[in-house]
Amino acid sequence: MIDSIVFDLDGTLYLGEKVVEGAIETIAALEAEGYRIFYLTNNSGKMRKQIVDKLNNLGFPAHSGNTYCIARGISHYLVEEEIGPIYLIGTNDLRRELMSNEIVIKEDPGVSAVVVGIDPAFSYQKIAMALDAIDGGAKLIVANGDSSYPIENNRRLPGCGALVAAIVNATGHAPDVHVGKPNTYMLELLCREHGLSPERICVVGDMPESDIRMANNFNCQSILFDPGGNFSDFSNMKARALNEIISLLKKGR
Amino acid sequence: MIDSIVFDLDGTLYLGEKVVEGAIETIAALEAEGYRIFYLTNNSGKMRKQIVDKLNNLGFPAHSGNTYCIARGISHYLVEEEIGPIYLIGTNDLRRELMSNEIVIKEDPGVSAVVVGIDPAFSYQKIAMALDAIDGGAKLIVANGDSSYPIENNRRLPGCGALVAAIVNATGHAPDVHVGKPNTYMLELLCREHGLSPERICVVGDMPESDIRMANNFNCQSILFDPGGNFSDFSNMKARALNEIISLLKKGR
């Protein structure tokens, strides 16, 4: 029986700096019904603490235990698999979180893995370093394959997947590990750390290709949050408003 | 009947700064037999004049008329198709050659095409600008899809194709035009400018995927220069040494 709800963040609980209508109330109501709440994001540019702080500032009862992000996932993966030193393509925030987990980051190609997250300082030189490292036998560990993400005024910015595409093209080497959605690594970690299993989990998110695909890959339930009604052909449980989630879950019980 | 030989440069006539054994003598002998010689390269980082100068310095009788490179091809394409202004991802040398052909280059997304060549100053911001421009309707015109190129000590550097891959991934938009090999645009231009046709041309180059594929796409003859004997399975006319070319051509006559 489902007792744990895993929420996507950007596009589901908030949009940029704005809380999505009904998000705080829905989470409070779910907690009052006894559901455990988790926060899970493909954001690879921020430290876990920054994501928790943002959620708290917006009014969500998040804490470091129930919040999963790429920095947390990659840190855990590298420590668990004893991979290092690494060459990092990513933000300074991701770098700080990895270093706080005692992962050794080097600025030369003599590493056992190249780790790629979103990086506004991505450059030709970084592709060249990744190529050297991977030609020398390093693994390629990437945050996610997200091609772009929406910003204001109907514009988009390149996502981690665009940076990964350059490295894959140059090296001819596909990623060895995708830590983020739609892969299930972060959900597996969540289950291990909280004693959960797929049949107890429902994922709520706005992206069929990442949130719902991850849930399907994990064989757990999911609800597509589709406020715009853009996915009418999509044969999944769907909510046009977040406050529909409780009744959908009760029906599912 | 074949009377015009189109040579690839890097890997065929020279390796870095070194002339390939027999290259100068073979070209002199071909000219003595009445063949016309052309030089054609996928190098997108240099001006035509720089490529001619390098050939001359190494001892090849190249001149601006018989030397084809990406800067020449893209300039011609943009002028012919009346495309502009453009956003350029490329070297300062490519920029200079385009500007000398009166192509307008802008540093904002309000352009009719994004042009991509090799660019050691490639960056996240350039991918973002290309994304904005292409989302706004700009075409994507690329030098070539070369993923990497060899340098000293068995190392490689990222090629134009790696930069293109990032842009294609971010935008979801495939290149509208590939100017370089294995596409035939530069060969078509060569034929138009010199009154030639495919049955009169033989391409000589060391790369099956670019030189020989271009020749096949153009329905012209080709000889794979395979000094290392690496392509024994490849059912094409092959030369282990450049001085074998004349006898191969005579056999073909």
PDB file of N, CA, C and O in Angstrom, chain A residues 118-125 127-128 131-132 135 145-149 154-163 165-167 169-172, chain B residues 118-125 127-128 131-132 135 145-149 154-163 165-167 169-172:
ATOM      1  N   ILE A 118      25.152  20.114 -14.774  1.00  0.00           N
ATOM      2  CA  ILE A 118      24.980  21.396 -15.478  1.00  0.00           C
ATOM      3  C   ILE A 118      26.168  22.284 -15.117  1.00  0.00           C
ATOM      4  O   ILE A 118      26.638  22.263 -13.982  1.00  0.00           O
ATOM      5  N   ASP A 119      26.652  23.065 -16.098  1.00  0.00           N
ATOM      6  CA  ASP A 119      27.848  23.865 -15.847  1.00  0.00           C
ATOM      7  C   ASP A 119      27.864  25.099 -16.731  1.00  0.00           C
ATOM      8  O   ASP A 119      28.195  25.019 -17.909  1.00  0.00           O
ATOM      9  N   PRO A 120      27.548  26.254 -16.162  1.00  0.00           N
ATOM     10  CA  PRO A 120      27.556  27.496 -16.954  1.00  0.00           C
ATOM     11  C   PRO A 120      28.967  27.886 -17.385  1.00  0.00           C
ATOM     12  O   PRO A 120      29.112  28.775 -18.218  1.00  0.00           O
ATOM     13  N   ALA A 121      29.987  27.216 -16.840  1.00  0.00           N
ATOM     14  CA  ALA A 121      31.358  27.493 -17.278  1.00  0.00           C
ATOM     15  C   ALA A 121      31.877  26.375 -18.190  1.00  0.00           C
ATOM     16  O   ALA A 121      33.080  26.213 -18.371  1.00  0.00           O
ATOM     17  N   PHE A 122      30.938  25.623 -18.780  1.00  0.00           N
ATOM     18  CA  PHE A 122      31.307  24.566 -19.739  1.00  0.00           C
ATOM     19  C   PHE A 122      32.086  25.186 -20.894  1.00  0.00           C
ATOM     20  O   PHE A 122      31.761  26.289 -21.340  1.00  0.00           O
ATOM     21  N   SER A 123      33.090  24.466 -21.382  1.00  0.00           N
ATOM     22  CA  SER A 123      33.976  25.035 -22.405  1.00  0.00           C
ATOM     23  C   SER A 123      34.595  23.946 -23.268  1.00  0.00           C
ATOM     24  O   SER A 123      34.548  22.754 -22.927  1.00  0.00           O
ATOM     25  N   TYR A 124      35.199  24.386 -24.371  1.00  0.00           N
ATOM     26  CA  TYR A 124      35.946  23.468 -25.230  1.00  0.00           C
ATOM     27  C   TYR A 124      37.026  22.753 -24.433  1.00  0.00           C
ATOM     28  O   TYR A 124      37.238  21.546 -24.601  1.00  0.00           O
ATOM     29  N   GLN A 125      37.698  23.485 -23.557  1.00  0.00           N
ATOM     30  CA  GLN A 125      38.793  22.897 -22.773  1.00  0.00           C
ATOM     31  C   GLN A 125      38.275  21.778 -21.866  1.00  0.00           C
ATOM     32  O   GLN A 125      38.971  20.792 -21.635  1.00  0.00           O
ATOM     33  N   ILE A 127      35.625  19.838 -22.534  1.00  0.00           N
ATOM     34  CA  ILE A 127      35.366  18.682 -23.404  1.00  0.00           C
ATOM     35  C   ILE A 127      36.699  17.969 -23.683  1.00  0.00           C
ATOM     36  O   ILE A 127      36.783  16.739 -23.650  1.00  0.00           O
ATOM     37  N   ALA A 128      37.754  18.761 -23.955  1.00  0.00           N
ATOM     38  CA  ALA A 128      39.065  18.181 -24.274  1.00  0.00           C
ATOM     39  C   ALA A 128      39.606  17.389 -23.084  1.00  0.00           C
ATOM     40  O   ALA A 128      40.162  16.293 -23.252  1.00  0.00           O
ATOM     41  N   LEU A 131      37.696  14.189 -22.807  1.00  0.00           N
ATOM     42  CA  LEU A 131      38.133  13.278 -23.877  1.00  0.00           C
ATOM     43  C   LEU A 131      39.438  12.589 -23.491  1.00  0.00           C
ATOM     44  O   LEU A 131      39.565  11.357 -23.602  1.00  0.00           O
ATOM     45  N   ASP A 132      40.396  13.356 -23.008  1.00  0.00           N
ATOM     46  CA  ASP A 132      41.670  12.793 -22.560  1.00  0.00           C
ATOM     47  C   ASP A 132      41.458  11.767 -21.449  1.00  0.00           C
ATOM     48  O   ASP A 132      42.034  10.677 -21.468  1.00  0.00           O
ATOM     49  N   ASP A 135      39.558   8.663 -22.841  1.00  0.00           N
ATOM     50  CA  ASP A 135      40.492   7.872 -23.661  1.00  0.00           C
ATOM     51  C   ASP A 135      41.483   7.117 -22.777  1.00  0.00           C
ATOM     52  O   ASP A 135      41.972   6.051 -23.154  1.00  0.00           O
ATOM     53  N   GLY A 145      20.145  13.441 -18.588  1.00  0.00           N
ATOM     54  CA  GLY A 145      20.192  13.709 -20.011  1.00  0.00           C
ATOM     55  C   GLY A 145      19.262  14.841 -20.433  1.00  0.00           C
ATOM     56  O   GLY A 145      18.927  14.951 -21.609  1.00  0.00           O
ATOM     57  N   ASP A 146      18.888  15.700 -19.478  1.00  0.00           N
ATOM     58  CA  ASP A 146      17.946  16.781 -19.800  1.00  0.00           C
ATOM     59  C   ASP A 146      18.571  17.743 -20.820  1.00  0.00           C
ATOM     60  O   ASP A 146      19.584  18.377 -20.551  1.00  0.00           O
ATOM     61  N   SER A 147      17.926  17.867 -21.971  1.00  0.00           N
ATOM     62  CA  SER A 147      18.490  18.658 -23.066  1.00  0.00           C
ATOM     63  C   SER A 147      18.446  20.155 -22.804  1.00  0.00           C
ATOM     64  O   SER A 147      19.356  20.886 -23.169  1.00  0.00           O
ATOM     65  N   SER A 148      17.359  20.606 -22.207  1.00  0.00           N
ATOM     66  CA  SER A 148      17.205  22.038 -21.955  1.00  0.00           C
ATOM     67  C   SER A 148      16.206  22.213 -20.840  1.00  0.00           C
ATOM     68  O   SER A 148      15.525  21.261 -20.455  1.00  0.00           O
ATOM     69  N   TYR A 149      16.145  23.407 -20.295  1.00  0.00           N
ATOM     70  CA  TYR A 149      15.106  23.680 -19.294  1.00  0.00           C
ATOM     71  C   TYR A 149      14.536  25.070 -19.524  1.00  0.00           C
ATOM     72  O   TYR A 149      15.227  25.972 -19.988  1.00  0.00           O
ATOM     73  N   ASN A 154       9.317  32.316 -22.235  1.00  0.00           N
ATOM     74  CA  ASN A 154       9.307  31.222 -23.211  1.00  0.00           C
ATOM     75  C   ASN A 154      10.677  30.873 -23.744  1.00  0.00           C
ATOM     76  O   ASN A 154      10.795  30.300 -24.819  1.00  0.00           O
ATOM     77  N   ARG A 155      11.727  31.254 -23.007  1.00  0.00           N
ATOM     78  CA  ARG A 155      13.070  30.893 -23.444  1.00  0.00           C
ATOM     79  C   ARG A 155      13.521  29.606 -22.759  1.00  0.00           C
ATOM     80  O   ARG A 155      12.902  29.134 -21.813  1.00  0.00           O
ATOM     81  N   ARG A 156      14.585  29.034 -23.306  1.00  0.00           N
ATOM     82  CA  ARG A 156      15.165  27.825 -22.722  1.00  0.00           C
ATOM     83  C   ARG A 156      16.664  28.026 -22.538  1.00  0.00           C
ATOM     84  O   ARG A 156      17.277  28.829 -23.239  1.00  0.00           O
ATOM     85  N   LEU A 157      17.228  27.281 -21.612  1.00  0.00           N
ATOM     86  CA  LEU A 157      18.689  27.227 -21.465  1.00  0.00           C
ATOM     87  C   LEU A 157      19.132  25.780 -21.678  1.00  0.00           C
ATOM     88  O   LEU A 157      18.372  24.851 -21.400  1.00  0.00           O
ATOM     89  N   PRO A 158      20.369  25.593 -22.165  1.00  0.00           N
ATOM     90  CA  PRO A 158      20.869  24.229 -22.370  1.00  0.00           C
ATOM     91  C   PRO A 158      20.914  23.461 -21.052  1.00  0.00           C
ATOM     92  O   PRO A 158      21.290  24.015 -20.019  1.00  0.00           O
ATOM     93  N   GLY A 159      20.543  22.192 -21.091  1.00  0.00           N
ATOM     94  CA  GLY A 159      20.590  21.335 -19.911  1.00  0.00           C
ATOM     95  C   GLY A 159      21.855  20.499 -19.879  1.00  0.00           C
ATOM     96  O   GLY A 159      22.680  20.547 -20.807  1.00  0.00           O
ATOM     97  N   CYS A 160      21.971  19.725 -18.825  1.00  0.00           N
ATOM     98  CA  CYS A 160      23.139  18.847 -18.659  1.00  0.00           C
ATOM     99  C   CYS A 160      23.297  17.917 -19.861  1.00  0.00           C
ATOM    100  O   CYS A 160      24.409  17.625 -20.294  1.00  0.00           O
ATOM    101  N   GLY A 161      22.172  17.473 -20.434  1.00  0.00           N
ATOM    102  CA  GLY A 161      22.220  16.535 -21.558  1.00  0.00           C
ATOM    103  C   GLY A 161      22.945  17.095 -22.769  1.00  0.00           C
ATOM    104  O   GLY A 161      23.577  16.346 -23.522  1.00  0.00           O
ATOM    105  N   ALA A 162      22.877  18.410 -22.970  1.00  0.00           N
ATOM    106  CA  ALA A 162      23.575  19.027 -24.111  1.00  0.00           C
ATOM    107  C   ALA A 162      25.085  18.943 -23.900  1.00  0.00           C
ATOM    108  O   ALA A 162      25.843  18.681 -24.845  1.00  0.00           O
ATOM    109  N   LEU A 163      25.525  19.136 -22.656  1.00  0.00           N
ATOM    110  CA  LEU A 163      26.957  19.058 -22.356  1.00  0.00           C
ATOM    111  C   LEU A 163      27.427  17.605 -22.510  1.00  0.00           C
ATOM    112  O   LEU A 163      28.493  17.330 -23.084  1.00  0.00           O
ATOM    113  N   ALA A 165      26.130  15.418 -24.445  1.00  0.00           N
ATOM    114  CA  ALA A 165      26.119  15.069 -25.876  1.00  0.00           C
ATOM    115  C   ALA A 165      27.443  15.429 -26.537  1.00  0.00           C
ATOM    116  O   ALA A 165      27.943  14.685 -27.393  1.00  0.00           O
ATOM    117  N   ALA A 166      28.011  16.569 -26.161  1.00  0.00           N
ATOM    118  CA  ALA A 166      29.310  16.970 -26.738  1.00  0.00           C
ATOM    119  C   ALA A 166      30.386  15.955 -26.366  1.00  0.00           C
ATOM    120  O   ALA A 166      31.210  15.564 -27.208  1.00  0.00           O
ATOM    121  N   ILE A 167      30.382  15.531 -25.106  1.00  0.00           N
ATOM    122  CA  ILE A 167      31.416  14.595 -24.638  1.00  0.00           C
ATOM    123  C   ILE A 167      31.223  13.219 -25.269  1.00  0.00           C
ATOM    124  O   ILE A 167      32.193  12.576 -25.682  1.00  0.00           O
ATOM    125  N   ASN A 169      29.831  12.610 -28.131  1.00  0.00           N
ATOM    126  CA  ASN A 169      30.206  12.699 -29.537  1.00  0.00           C
ATOM    127  C   ASN A 169      31.721  12.684 -29.699  1.00  0.00           C
ATOM    128  O   ASN A 169      32.258  11.953 -30.549  1.00  0.00           O
ATOM    129  N   ALA A 170      32.419  13.470 -28.893  1.00  0.00           N
ATOM    130  CA  ALA A 170      33.879  13.544 -29.017  1.00  0.00           C
ATOM    131  C   ALA A 170      34.529  12.201 -28.690  1.00  0.00           C
ATOM    132  O   ALA A 170      35.452  11.772 -29.380  1.00  0.00           O
ATOM    133  N   THR A 171      34.052  11.546 -27.645  1.00  0.00           N
ATOM    134  CA  THR A 171      34.713  10.327 -27.171  1.00  0.00           C
ATOM    135  C   THR A 171      34.233   9.065 -27.864  1.00  0.00           C
ATOM    136  O   THR A 171      34.954   8.068 -27.905  1.00  0.00           O
ATOM    137  N   GLY A 172      32.982   9.079 -28.350  1.00  0.00           N
ATOM    138  CA  GLY A 172      32.372   7.838 -28.818  1.00  0.00           C
ATOM    139  C   GLY A 172      32.052   6.892 -27.674  1.00  0.00           C
ATOM    140  O   GLY A 172      31.852   5.691 -27.875  1.00  0.00           O
TER     141      GLY A 172
ATOM    142  N   ILE B 118      34.921  24.659 -35.851  1.00  0.00           N
ATOM    143  CA  ILE B 118      35.710  24.341 -34.659  1.00  0.00           C
ATOM    144  C   ILE B 118      35.928  25.647 -33.895  1.00  0.00           C
ATOM    145  O   ILE B 118      36.110  26.700 -34.506  1.00  0.00           O
ATOM    146  N   ASP B 119      35.899  25.572 -32.559  1.00  0.00           N
ATOM    147  CA  ASP B 119      35.992  26.801 -31.771  1.00  0.00           C
ATOM    148  C   ASP B 119      36.585  26.515 -30.398  1.00  0.00           C
ATOM    149  O   ASP B 119      35.887  26.048 -29.498  1.00  0.00           O
ATOM    150  N   PRO B 120      37.873  26.838 -30.208  1.00  0.00           N
ATOM    151  CA  PRO B 120      38.500  26.608 -28.896  1.00  0.00           C
ATOM    152  C   PRO B 120      37.911  27.497 -27.810  1.00  0.00           C
ATOM    153  O   PRO B 120      38.191  27.283 -26.638  1.00  0.00           O
ATOM    154  N   ALA B 121      37.086  28.486 -28.187  1.00  0.00           N
ATOM    155  CA  ALA B 121      36.422  29.321 -27.185  1.00  0.00           C
ATOM    156  C   ALA B 121      34.945  28.936 -27.046  1.00  0.00           C
ATOM    157  O   ALA B 121      34.130  29.719 -26.553  1.00  0.00           O
ATOM    158  N   PHE B 122      34.615  27.714 -27.465  1.00  0.00           N
ATOM    159  CA  PHE B 122      33.249  27.212 -27.315  1.00  0.00           C
ATOM    160  C   PHE B 122      32.870  27.214 -25.833  1.00  0.00           C
ATOM    161  O   PHE B 122      33.697  26.905 -24.981  1.00  0.00           O
ATOM    162  N   SER B 123      31.618  27.552 -25.542  1.00  0.00           N
ATOM    163  CA  SER B 123      31.209  27.716 -24.143  1.00  0.00           C
ATOM    164  C   SER B 123      29.715  27.455 -23.973  1.00  0.00           C
ATOM    165  O   SER B 123      28.964  27.407 -24.939  1.00  0.00           O
ATOM    166  N   TYR B 124      29.318  27.319 -22.713  1.00  0.00           N
ATOM    167  CA  TYR B 124      27.891  27.189 -22.391  1.00  0.00           C
ATOM    168  C   TYR B 124      27.103  28.374 -22.949  1.00  0.00           C
ATOM    169  O   TYR B 124      26.010  28.201 -23.500  1.00  0.00           O
ATOM    170  N   GLN B 125      27.686  29.574 -22.835  1.00  0.00           N
ATOM    171  CA  GLN B 125      26.974  30.768 -23.302  1.00  0.00           C
ATOM    172  C   GLN B 125      26.744  30.715 -24.823  1.00  0.00           C
ATOM    173  O   GLN B 125      25.714  31.202 -25.308  1.00  0.00           O
ATOM    174  N   ILE B 127      26.330  27.887 -26.578  1.00  0.00           N
ATOM    175  CA  ILE B 127      25.225  26.939 -26.795  1.00  0.00           C
ATOM    176  C   ILE B 127      23.895  27.647 -26.516  1.00  0.00           C
ATOM    177  O   ILE B 127      22.924  27.496 -27.264  1.00  0.00           O
ATOM    178  N   ALA B 128      23.870  28.435 -25.442  1.00  0.00           N
ATOM    179  CA  ALA B 128      22.635  29.140 -25.063  1.00  0.00           C
ATOM    180  C   ALA B 128      22.217  30.133 -26.150  1.00  0.00           C
ATOM    181  O   ALA B 128      21.023  30.254 -26.476  1.00  0.00           O
ATOM    182  N   LEU B 131      20.827  28.221 -29.037  1.00  0.00           N
ATOM    183  CA  LEU B 131      19.492  27.719 -28.690  1.00  0.00           C
ATOM    184  C   LEU B 131      18.447  28.813 -28.872  1.00  0.00           C
ATOM    185  O   LEU B 131      17.397  28.607 -29.482  1.00  0.00           O
ATOM    186  N   ASP B 132      18.752  29.997 -28.352  1.00  0.00           N
ATOM    187  CA  ASP B 132      17.843  31.143 -28.506  1.00  0.00           C
ATOM    188  C   ASP B 132      17.598  31.449 -29.985  1.00  0.00           C
ATOM    189  O   ASP B 132      16.461  31.675 -30.410  1.00  0.00           O
ATOM    190  N   ASP B 135      15.633  28.542 -31.681  1.00  0.00           N
ATOM    191  CA  ASP B 135      14.233  28.598 -31.226  1.00  0.00           C
ATOM    192  C   ASP B 135      13.498  29.756 -31.907  1.00  0.00           C
ATOM    193  O   ASP B 135      12.286  29.707 -32.095  1.00  0.00           O
ATOM    194  N   GLY B 145      30.827  17.189 -39.289  1.00  0.00           N
ATOM    195  CA  GLY B 145      30.442  16.407 -38.123  1.00  0.00           C
ATOM    196  C   GLY B 145      31.614  15.650 -37.517  1.00  0.00           C
ATOM    197  O   GLY B 145      31.396  14.693 -36.765  1.00  0.00           O
ATOM    198  N   ASP B 146      32.835  16.098 -37.778  1.00  0.00           N
ATOM    199  CA  ASP B 146      34.020  15.394 -37.263  1.00  0.00           C
ATOM    200  C   ASP B 146      34.037  15.435 -35.734  1.00  0.00           C
ATOM    201  O   ASP B 146      34.094  16.508 -35.129  1.00  0.00           O
ATOM    202  N   SER B 147      34.015  14.270 -35.115  1.00  0.00           N
ATOM    203  CA  SER B 147      33.899  14.189 -33.659  1.00  0.00           C
ATOM    204  C   SER B 147      35.172  14.608 -32.944  1.00  0.00           C
ATOM    205  O   SER B 147      35.132  15.231 -31.895  1.00  0.00           O
ATOM    206  N   SER B 148      36.300  14.212 -33.503  1.00  0.00           N
ATOM    207  CA  SER B 148      37.573  14.545 -32.867  1.00  0.00           C
ATOM    208  C   SER B 148      38.652  14.506 -33.929  1.00  0.00           C
ATOM    209  O   SER B 148      38.416  14.042 -35.043  1.00  0.00           O
ATOM    210  N   TYR B 149      39.829  15.007 -33.590  1.00  0.00           N
ATOM    211  CA  TYR B 149      40.948  14.875 -34.520  1.00  0.00           C
ATOM    212  C   TYR B 149      42.215  14.560 -33.736  1.00  0.00           C
ATOM    213  O   TYR B 149      42.365  14.989 -32.586  1.00  0.00           O
ATOM    214  N   ASN B 154      49.361  10.316 -29.482  1.00  0.00           N
ATOM    215  CA  ASN B 154      48.141   9.504 -29.481  1.00  0.00           C
ATOM    216  C   ASN B 154      46.968  10.171 -28.804  1.00  0.00           C
ATOM    217  O   ASN B 154      46.047   9.489 -28.355  1.00  0.00           O
ATOM    218  N   ARG B 155      47.019  11.489 -28.676  1.00  0.00           N
ATOM    219  CA  ARG B 155      45.891  12.191 -28.057  1.00  0.00           C
ATOM    220  C   ARG B 155      44.939  12.715 -29.135  1.00  0.00           C
ATOM    221  O   ARG B 155      45.251  12.730 -30.325  1.00  0.00           O
ATOM    222  N   ARG B 156      43.731  13.078 -28.689  1.00  0.00           N
ATOM    223  CA  ARG B 156      42.735  13.640 -29.602  1.00  0.00           C
ATOM    224  C   ARG B 156      42.214  14.952 -29.027  1.00  0.00           C
ATOM    225  O   ARG B 156      42.231  15.156 -27.814  1.00  0.00           O
ATOM    226  N   LEU B 157      41.722  15.802 -29.901  1.00  0.00           N
ATOM    227  CA  LEU B 157      41.004  16.995 -29.464  1.00  0.00           C
ATOM    228  C   LEU B 157      39.587  16.940 -30.026  1.00  0.00           C
ATOM    229  O   LEU B 157      39.347  16.339 -31.072  1.00  0.00           O
ATOM    230  N   PRO B 158      38.622  17.538 -29.312  1.00  0.00           N
ATOM    231  CA  PRO B 158      37.239  17.535 -29.804  1.00  0.00           C
ATOM    232  C   PRO B 158      37.144  18.225 -31.166  1.00  0.00           C
ATOM    233  O   PRO B 158      37.776  19.255 -31.394  1.00  0.00           O
ATOM    234  N   GLY B 159      36.356  17.658 -32.054  1.00  0.00           N
ATOM    235  CA  GLY B 159      36.129  18.251 -33.369  1.00  0.00           C
ATOM    236  C   GLY B 159      34.860  19.084 -33.406  1.00  0.00           C
ATOM    237  O   GLY B 159      34.102  19.151 -32.426  1.00  0.00           O
ATOM    238  N   CYS B 160      34.619  19.664 -34.559  1.00  0.00           N
ATOM    239  CA  CYS B 160      33.418  20.484 -34.751  1.00  0.00           C
ATOM    240  C   CYS B 160      32.152  19.689 -34.426  1.00  0.00           C
ATOM    241  O   CYS B 160      31.188  20.226 -33.879  1.00  0.00           O
ATOM    242  N   GLY B 161      32.166  18.395 -34.747  1.00  0.00           N
ATOM    243  CA  GLY B 161      30.978  17.565 -34.525  1.00  0.00           C
ATOM    244  C   GLY B 161      30.560  17.499 -33.064  1.00  0.00           C
ATOM    245  O   GLY B 161      29.364  17.381 -32.761  1.00  0.00           O
ATOM    246  N   ALA B 162      31.524  17.572 -32.154  1.00  0.00           N
ATOM    247  CA  ALA B 162      31.192  17.535 -30.726  1.00  0.00           C
ATOM    248  C   ALA B 162      30.444  18.801 -30.322  1.00  0.00           C
ATOM    249  O   ALA B 162      29.486  18.749 -29.533  1.00  0.00           O
ATOM    250  N   LEU B 163      30.856  19.934 -30.890  1.00  0.00           N
ATOM    251  CA  LEU B 163      30.183  21.201 -30.580  1.00  0.00           C
ATOM    252  C   LEU B 163      28.775  21.183 -31.176  1.00  0.00           C
ATOM    253  O   LEU B 163      27.797  21.604 -30.538  1.00  0.00           O
ATOM    254  N   ALA B 165      27.000  18.574 -31.691  1.00  0.00           N
ATOM    255  CA  ALA B 165      26.171  17.632 -30.933  1.00  0.00           C
ATOM    256  C   ALA B 165      25.513  18.309 -29.732  1.00  0.00           C
ATOM    257  O   ALA B 165      24.355  18.039 -29.408  1.00  0.00           O
ATOM    258  N   ALA B 166      26.255  19.198 -29.063  1.00  0.00           N
ATOM    259  CA  ALA B 166      25.680  19.917 -27.918  1.00  0.00           C
ATOM    260  C   ALA B 166      24.496  20.776 -28.366  1.00  0.00           C
ATOM    261  O   ALA B 166      23.447  20.818 -27.706  1.00  0.00           O
ATOM    262  N   ILE B 167      24.666  21.449 -29.503  1.00  0.00           N
ATOM    263  CA  ILE B 167      23.611  22.348 -29.997  1.00  0.00           C
ATOM    264  C   ILE B 167      22.404  21.552 -30.481  1.00  0.00           C
ATOM    265  O   ILE B 167      21.249  21.917 -30.215  1.00  0.00           O
ATOM    266  N   ASN B 169      21.520  18.614 -29.429  1.00  0.00           N
ATOM    267  CA  ASN B 169      20.847  18.056 -28.258  1.00  0.00           C
ATOM    268  C   ASN B 169      20.002  19.114 -27.558  1.00  0.00           C
ATOM    269  O   ASN B 169      18.843  18.868 -27.215  1.00  0.00           O
ATOM    270  N   ALA B 170      20.558  20.304 -27.360  1.00  0.00           N
ATOM    271  CA  ALA B 170      19.823  21.366 -26.657  1.00  0.00           C
ATOM    272  C   ALA B 170      18.591  21.802 -27.433  1.00  0.00           C
ATOM    273  O   ALA B 170      17.513  22.007 -26.859  1.00  0.00           O
ATOM    274  N   THR B 171      18.745  21.941 -28.751  1.00  0.00           N
ATOM    275  CA  THR B 171      17.663  22.497 -29.567  1.00  0.00           C
ATOM    276  C   THR B 171      16.667  21.455 -30.052  1.00  0.00           C
ATOM    277  O   THR B 171      15.523  21.791 -30.353  1.00  0.00           O
ATOM    278  N   GLY B 172      17.123  20.209 -30.194  1.00  0.00           N
ATOM    279  CA  GLY B 172      16.288  19.217 -30.880  1.00  0.00           C
ATOM    280  C   GLY B 172      16.189  19.484 -32.374  1.00  0.00           C
ATOM    281  O   GLY B 172      15.281  18.996 -33.046  1.00  0.00           O
TER     282      GLY B 172
END
